[in-house]
XYZ file of C-alpha atoms in Angstrom:
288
model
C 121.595 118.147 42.934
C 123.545 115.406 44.728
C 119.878 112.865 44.687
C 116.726 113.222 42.961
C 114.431 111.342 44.752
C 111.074 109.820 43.143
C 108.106 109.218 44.695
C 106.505 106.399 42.202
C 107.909 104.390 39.673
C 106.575 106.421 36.590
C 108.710 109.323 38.166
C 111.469 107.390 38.530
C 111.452 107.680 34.872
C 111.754 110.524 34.726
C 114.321 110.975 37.235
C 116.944 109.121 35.537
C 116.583 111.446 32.310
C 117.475 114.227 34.394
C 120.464 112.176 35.603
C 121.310 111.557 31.582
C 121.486 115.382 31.565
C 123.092 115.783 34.366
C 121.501 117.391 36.491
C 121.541 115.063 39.491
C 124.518 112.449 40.761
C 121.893 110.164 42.109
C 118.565 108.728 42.115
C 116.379 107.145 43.985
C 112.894 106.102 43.202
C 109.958 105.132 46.427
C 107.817 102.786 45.076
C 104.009 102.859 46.833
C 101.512 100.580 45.181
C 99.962 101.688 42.056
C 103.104 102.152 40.276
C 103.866 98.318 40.748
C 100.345 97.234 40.570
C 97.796 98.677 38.007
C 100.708 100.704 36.220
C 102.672 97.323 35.424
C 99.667 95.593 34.532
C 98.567 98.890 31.917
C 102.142 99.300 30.338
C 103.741 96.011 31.034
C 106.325 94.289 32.451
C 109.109 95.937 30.763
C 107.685 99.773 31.538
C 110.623 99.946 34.733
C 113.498 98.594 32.269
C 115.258 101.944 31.724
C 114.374 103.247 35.344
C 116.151 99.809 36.830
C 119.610 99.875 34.604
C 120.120 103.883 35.908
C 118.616 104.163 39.128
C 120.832 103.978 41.615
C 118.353 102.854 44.669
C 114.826 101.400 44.888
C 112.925 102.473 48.239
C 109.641 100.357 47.961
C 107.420 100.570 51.275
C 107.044 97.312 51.764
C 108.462 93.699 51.770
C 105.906 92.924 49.535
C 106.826 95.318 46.917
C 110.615 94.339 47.315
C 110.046 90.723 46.025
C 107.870 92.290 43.282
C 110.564 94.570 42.487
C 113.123 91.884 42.335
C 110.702 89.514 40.162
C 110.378 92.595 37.221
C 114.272 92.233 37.819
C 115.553 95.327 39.852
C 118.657 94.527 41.529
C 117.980 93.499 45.138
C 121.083 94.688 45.969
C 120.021 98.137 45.520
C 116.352 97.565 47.112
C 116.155 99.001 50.917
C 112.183 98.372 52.356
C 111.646 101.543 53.902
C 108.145 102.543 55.602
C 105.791 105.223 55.266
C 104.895 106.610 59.061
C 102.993 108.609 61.055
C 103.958 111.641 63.500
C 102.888 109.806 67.132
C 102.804 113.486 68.635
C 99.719 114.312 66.222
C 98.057 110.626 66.501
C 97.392 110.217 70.145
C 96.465 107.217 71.400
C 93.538 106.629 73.557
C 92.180 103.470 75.567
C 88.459 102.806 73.901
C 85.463 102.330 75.860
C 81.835 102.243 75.567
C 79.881 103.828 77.778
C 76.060 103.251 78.212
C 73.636 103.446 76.001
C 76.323 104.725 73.942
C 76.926 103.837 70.149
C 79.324 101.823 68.925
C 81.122 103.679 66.525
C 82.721 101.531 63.125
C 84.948 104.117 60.717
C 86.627 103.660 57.880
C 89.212 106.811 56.224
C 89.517 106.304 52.760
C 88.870 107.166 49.176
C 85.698 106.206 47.919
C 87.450 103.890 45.201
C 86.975 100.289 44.620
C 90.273 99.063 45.880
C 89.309 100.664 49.505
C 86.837 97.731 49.347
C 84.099 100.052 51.181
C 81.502 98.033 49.172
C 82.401 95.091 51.218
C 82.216 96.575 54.098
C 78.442 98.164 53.824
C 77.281 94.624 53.308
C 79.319 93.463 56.498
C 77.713 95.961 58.348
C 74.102 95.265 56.696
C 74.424 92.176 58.105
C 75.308 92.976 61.760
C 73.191 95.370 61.820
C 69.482 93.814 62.798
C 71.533 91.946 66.370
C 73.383 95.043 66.574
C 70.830 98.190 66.983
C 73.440 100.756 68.415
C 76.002 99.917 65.566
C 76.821 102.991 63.376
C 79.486 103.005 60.890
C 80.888 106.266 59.539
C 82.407 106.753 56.079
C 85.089 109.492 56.207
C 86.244 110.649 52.178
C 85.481 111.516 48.831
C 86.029 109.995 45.174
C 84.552 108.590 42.420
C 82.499 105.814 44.022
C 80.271 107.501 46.035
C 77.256 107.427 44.261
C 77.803 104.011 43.649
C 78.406 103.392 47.273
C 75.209 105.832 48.240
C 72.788 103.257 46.240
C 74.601 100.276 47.725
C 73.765 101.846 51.457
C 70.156 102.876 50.079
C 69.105 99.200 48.472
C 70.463 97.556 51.960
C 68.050 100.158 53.731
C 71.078 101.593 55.588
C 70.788 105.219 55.521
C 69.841 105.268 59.573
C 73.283 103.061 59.909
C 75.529 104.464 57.723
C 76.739 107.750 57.125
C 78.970 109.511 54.648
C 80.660 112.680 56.120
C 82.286 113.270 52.704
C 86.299 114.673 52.970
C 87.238 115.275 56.398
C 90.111 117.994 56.890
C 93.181 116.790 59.565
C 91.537 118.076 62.379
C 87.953 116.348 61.611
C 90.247 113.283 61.062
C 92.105 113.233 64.731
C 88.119 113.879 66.437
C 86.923 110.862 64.362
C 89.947 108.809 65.634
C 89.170 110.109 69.069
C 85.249 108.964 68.791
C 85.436 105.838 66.756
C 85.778 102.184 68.669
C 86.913 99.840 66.051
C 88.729 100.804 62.337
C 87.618 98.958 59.123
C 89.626 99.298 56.086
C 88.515 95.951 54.065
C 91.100 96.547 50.823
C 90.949 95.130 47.614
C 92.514 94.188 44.303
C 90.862 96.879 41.875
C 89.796 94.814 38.424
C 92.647 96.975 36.803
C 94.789 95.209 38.996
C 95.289 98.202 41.082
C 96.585 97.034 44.774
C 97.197 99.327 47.934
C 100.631 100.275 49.217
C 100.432 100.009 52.881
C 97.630 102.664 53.919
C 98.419 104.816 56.320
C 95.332 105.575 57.958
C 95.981 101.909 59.489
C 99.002 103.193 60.580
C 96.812 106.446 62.343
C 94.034 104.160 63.731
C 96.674 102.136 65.614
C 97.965 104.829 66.876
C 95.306 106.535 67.996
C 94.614 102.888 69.813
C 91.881 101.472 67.919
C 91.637 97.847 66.919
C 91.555 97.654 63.229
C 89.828 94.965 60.809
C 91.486 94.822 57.407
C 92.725 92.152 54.926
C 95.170 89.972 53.042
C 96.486 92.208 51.025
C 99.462 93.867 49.985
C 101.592 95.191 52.450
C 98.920 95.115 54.860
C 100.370 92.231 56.970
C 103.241 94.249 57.332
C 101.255 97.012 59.477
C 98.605 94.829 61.026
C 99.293 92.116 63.115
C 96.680 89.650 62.762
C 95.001 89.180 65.919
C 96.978 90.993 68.122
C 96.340 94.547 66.765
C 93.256 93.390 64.480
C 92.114 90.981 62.429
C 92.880 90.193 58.727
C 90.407 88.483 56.577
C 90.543 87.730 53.009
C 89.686 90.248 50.190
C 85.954 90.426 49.304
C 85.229 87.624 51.878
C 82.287 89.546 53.176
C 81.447 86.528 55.369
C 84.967 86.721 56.994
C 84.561 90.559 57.235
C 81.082 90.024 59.164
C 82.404 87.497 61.559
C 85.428 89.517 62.787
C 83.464 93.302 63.082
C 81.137 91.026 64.896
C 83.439 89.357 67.629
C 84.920 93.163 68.025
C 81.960 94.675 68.161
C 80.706 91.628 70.952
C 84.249 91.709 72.883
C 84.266 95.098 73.609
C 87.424 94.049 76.224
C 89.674 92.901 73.312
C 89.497 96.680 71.766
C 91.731 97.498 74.596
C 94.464 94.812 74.229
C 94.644 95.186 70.714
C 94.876 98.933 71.142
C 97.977 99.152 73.308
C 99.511 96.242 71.076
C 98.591 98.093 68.152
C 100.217 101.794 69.747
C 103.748 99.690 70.742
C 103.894 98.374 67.402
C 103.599 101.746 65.345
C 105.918 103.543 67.801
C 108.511 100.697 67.158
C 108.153 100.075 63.203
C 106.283 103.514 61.987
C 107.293 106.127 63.400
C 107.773 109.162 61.177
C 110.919 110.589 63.254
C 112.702 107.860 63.338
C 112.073 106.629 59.700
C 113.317 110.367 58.827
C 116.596 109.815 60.541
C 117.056 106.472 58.643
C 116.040 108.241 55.015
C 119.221 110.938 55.761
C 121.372 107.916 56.166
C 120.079 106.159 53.193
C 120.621 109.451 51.703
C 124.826 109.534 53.202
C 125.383 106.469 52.871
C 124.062 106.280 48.815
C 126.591 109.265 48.034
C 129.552 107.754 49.903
């Protein structure tokens, strides 16, 4: 092959034994979040050592992940930030509205795993909830934390609030877009030290033209522009969390501007096409 290309660091490792054997001319290794996060602090420091004497370019999907790269000692000269995306034929956008009497509709996409922060975000809602009788927030995934999760909603007498719909194929995931009013992905540092790339289903709720609520974390000021597509709060600051979902859910008006700021911002920075076009000429210009 003329490039092997990696998607995560531990398969990066991998990659450059099959360039040792020769079986490749090039590789590259994308690096998401785990792999620099909770795999670094599991295996240490050094774990990337091998992977950043061989590998011939480091495709991390954020800025934030670049500077980490550099600081385990990757070469920033062979570092190129380049974005996950979204396909803006698929993810519509949509100007939100309530109508009467209608509910207003909170959702968060997600794996039910502690670093989505979800837990956070039940207790935000818990406490909106009482001055806010035609809330409902929706839960869209599956995972390991749902029971967890389940008695969380259950001891805060949620149940008639909350709902979890459990995995959602792609075309249960567009409708959801298409109903929901405001997006709430409140992510975390896991205690493994586990941290989020830059989720994409922020990427999808912009597009689809919803204002999104998410935090300080990661790459996620990257992808969220804080308050002008959404608001960013800090992680577990469930007071923070509250006040914004409240002044969204109160200033229904502001769902709009942040929508169409949101939808120009992913067409300029995330979309899939165009990111495509620049991967080929990463791909040319790393063999000339």
């Amino acid at each position: 092959f003329d490039i092997i290309h990696c998607h995560y660091g531990f398969n990066g490792t991998l990659g450059v034994y099959l360039k040792d054997l020769g079986l490749c001319d090039k590789v590259i290794t994308a690096f998401h979040g785990y792999d620099i996060s909770g795999f670094i602090a599991k295996y240490g420091k050094g774990v990337y050592k091998d992977l950043f004497a061989k590998g011939d370019l480091f495709l991390p999907v954020s800025e934030y992940w670049k500077r980490r790269l550099i600081e385990l000692g990757c070469n920033k000269d062979r570092i190129i930030v380049h974005h996950m995306g979204v396909d803006l034929g698929r993810f519509k956008y949509g100007e939100k509205k309530i109508k009467e009497a209608e509910e207003i509709k909170i959702l968060t996409i997600g794996r039910l795993i502690e670093k989505k922060g979800i837990a956070c975000a039940v207790k935000a809602i818990a406490k909106l909830a009482s001055a806010h009788e035609n809330l409902r927030y929706i839960i869209a995934g599956e995972g390991p934390d749902r029971h967890k999760i389940e008695a969380l909603v259950a001891s805060l007498n949620m149940n008639e609030k909350i709902e979890l719909k459990g995995r959602a194929d792609r075309d249960e995931v567009l409708k959801l877009y298409q109903q929901a009013h405001i997006f709430l992905l409140p992510s975390i540092t896991s205690q493994d030290g586990e941290q989020e790339g830059v989720p994409v289903v922020l990427m999808e709720a912009q597009a689809c033209g919803l204002a999104v609520i998410s935090t300080q974390h990661s790459g996620i000021p990257e992808v969220v522009i804080d308050g002008k597509t959404g608001f960013l709060v800090p992680e577990k600051d469930v007071e923070a969390l509250t006040e914004k979902t409240g002044y969204l859910i109160e200033h229904p008006a502001v769902w709009q501007e942040m929508g169409k700021a949101g939808r120009a911002f992913i067409e300029k920075n995330f979309n899939i096409k165009l990111l495509n076009e620049q991967l080929i000429r990463i791909y040319q210009n790393c063999l000339t």
